[in-house]
């Protein structure tokens, strides 16, 4: 039999390797930016067109490359960063595999111009699909510029696999933010389609984080500092009040490299234990410095995972450092018996003389008063006083009962003979009482075949969802003008996301007067929500979009409608008058799909008389 094994030609090997290194435009951004940092640049400029699909360019003022190095840099396993295997254990650079440029050049059109400080002229090389097209001597500033055009031009399957510009840009911004936060000693600029997205001058960690995530971030940050033999920790955690539904702002940097570590993340969550509401995530920006010998970053090709020698100790130190900061900065009580207790007294309290706590009694409090007022003390209820009125306005046009006041059966909570008696009594008189609210969660209604139990929150979500879908796709929503414009701060990437769904939001009744880098100004809001709900709605929307980024317009509209419906629907725990209960039932059954909430869970269940009777057997 003839020999059949052959060595793969270089360009094929490079294309295969590229699959591992370059998943999407953001991977190229990461590799090029890291190379610029390894080249000791103090200025790094990222220029993007069409979310990196047509152009990704990184310009730096670093050490540059000689003519020979410029040519060699595109060879596989060509690196200036390690000489022997031992060097791997004392890495101070980001790269070492010598694969990135070779991989990128295999699947794109690359143009590199580079000049070391000592040389007068620069080298310019053009490569397409691993083939050198030209090499010239040109005049250029010190440093390196690498432009990557038409990524995946020769692998149509990969190119088609790319997500929408909105999604790819998000990934790029994520990478940019990680690199920028890790290196406040470097100036970074980012442009997308000619517009400047970030301009980050040299600064310290705090200012850099604020520059990246918006001015409002400053007040959220609680400093963390700890210096031990095995790790030095510095950075910030976000105050618990600012914790978000999305995991967006969680950053670990080890030796100035962004890493992911579910294990260390757990340590932080643990330190926040008891301080956070359900389903929110603390934000953190923590910079760990460890001996390069004590870590192994080689375990993952894209190098965001890391292995520490002494993970358990690291966990404990991190947890205690964060706990201590939260306590010291008056965010949480400190219960750490190993520490010198004077250190744990919040600074602002050290000089104060203790005061006796005052007890105030609300003389007007009557637990048997109208349940509508009482329901306002239900915890986590997002409806403030005037909000009740605002969603009640959903029901304008529903005639109130002519026969006196409707009975709110939910008012009757005592199971005494007398009350029960009057319940049946009145019900007989007043035939209109066909609904009943159970535990401020379900609306129970009599139907021909038996009874129906409606989940008030899910039902209202369905009602609002269909209304919103119609507004966004068929007719615009009615808007209420705000007296003063509402200015909300967001991170730059969140603003980019809002910008991309702006039109649909406007169809629901939002009016945006100004969208800047990290603030949005709103002058009109949908008529059925209140001003105080706006932040909640947009945060929910951002978090939903982050978890599930829809590509096509229809699913975008659908997700928005679901999200807004979720944040504005009547919550569990809200007491409803009979009129409100009935309107809800009527509205639900006017829907196209009344049986399900927008998330496909049942909106109501029915129990037939047969089933009931069987229970009594
Ligand atoms: P690695 O970074 O793993 O060494 P790369 O393929 O990313 O591999 O780069 C290959 C080599 O090219 C680097 O080791 C470095 O010597 C050189 N190089 C790449 N980018 C730059 C740059 N922006 N400035 C100077 N040298 C660079
Ligand atoms: Mg590299």
Coordinates of C-alpha atoms and ligand atoms in Angstrom, one line a residue, residues 30-32 34-36 38 79 81 94-101 303, ligand 2:
X30 CA -8.3 40.9 22.1
X31 CA -5.2 39.5 20.4
X32 CA -4.2 42.7 18.7
X34 CA -2.7 42.4 23.9
X35 CA 0.1 42.5 21.4
X36 CA 0.1 46.2 21.6
X38 CA 3.1 43.5 25.3
X79 CA 7.1 34.7 19.3
X81 CA 8.0 36.3 24.4
X94 CA -0.1 38.3 27.5
X95 CA 1.0 36.3 24.5
X96 CA 3.4 33.4 24.2
X97 CA 1.9 30.9 21.8
X98 CA 3.0 32.8 18.7
X99 CA -0.2 31.8 17.0
X100 CA -2.4 34.9 16.8
X101 CA -1.0 36.8 13.9
X303 CA -6.5 32.3 28.0
Ligands
LIG2 MG1 -0.1 37.8 20.8

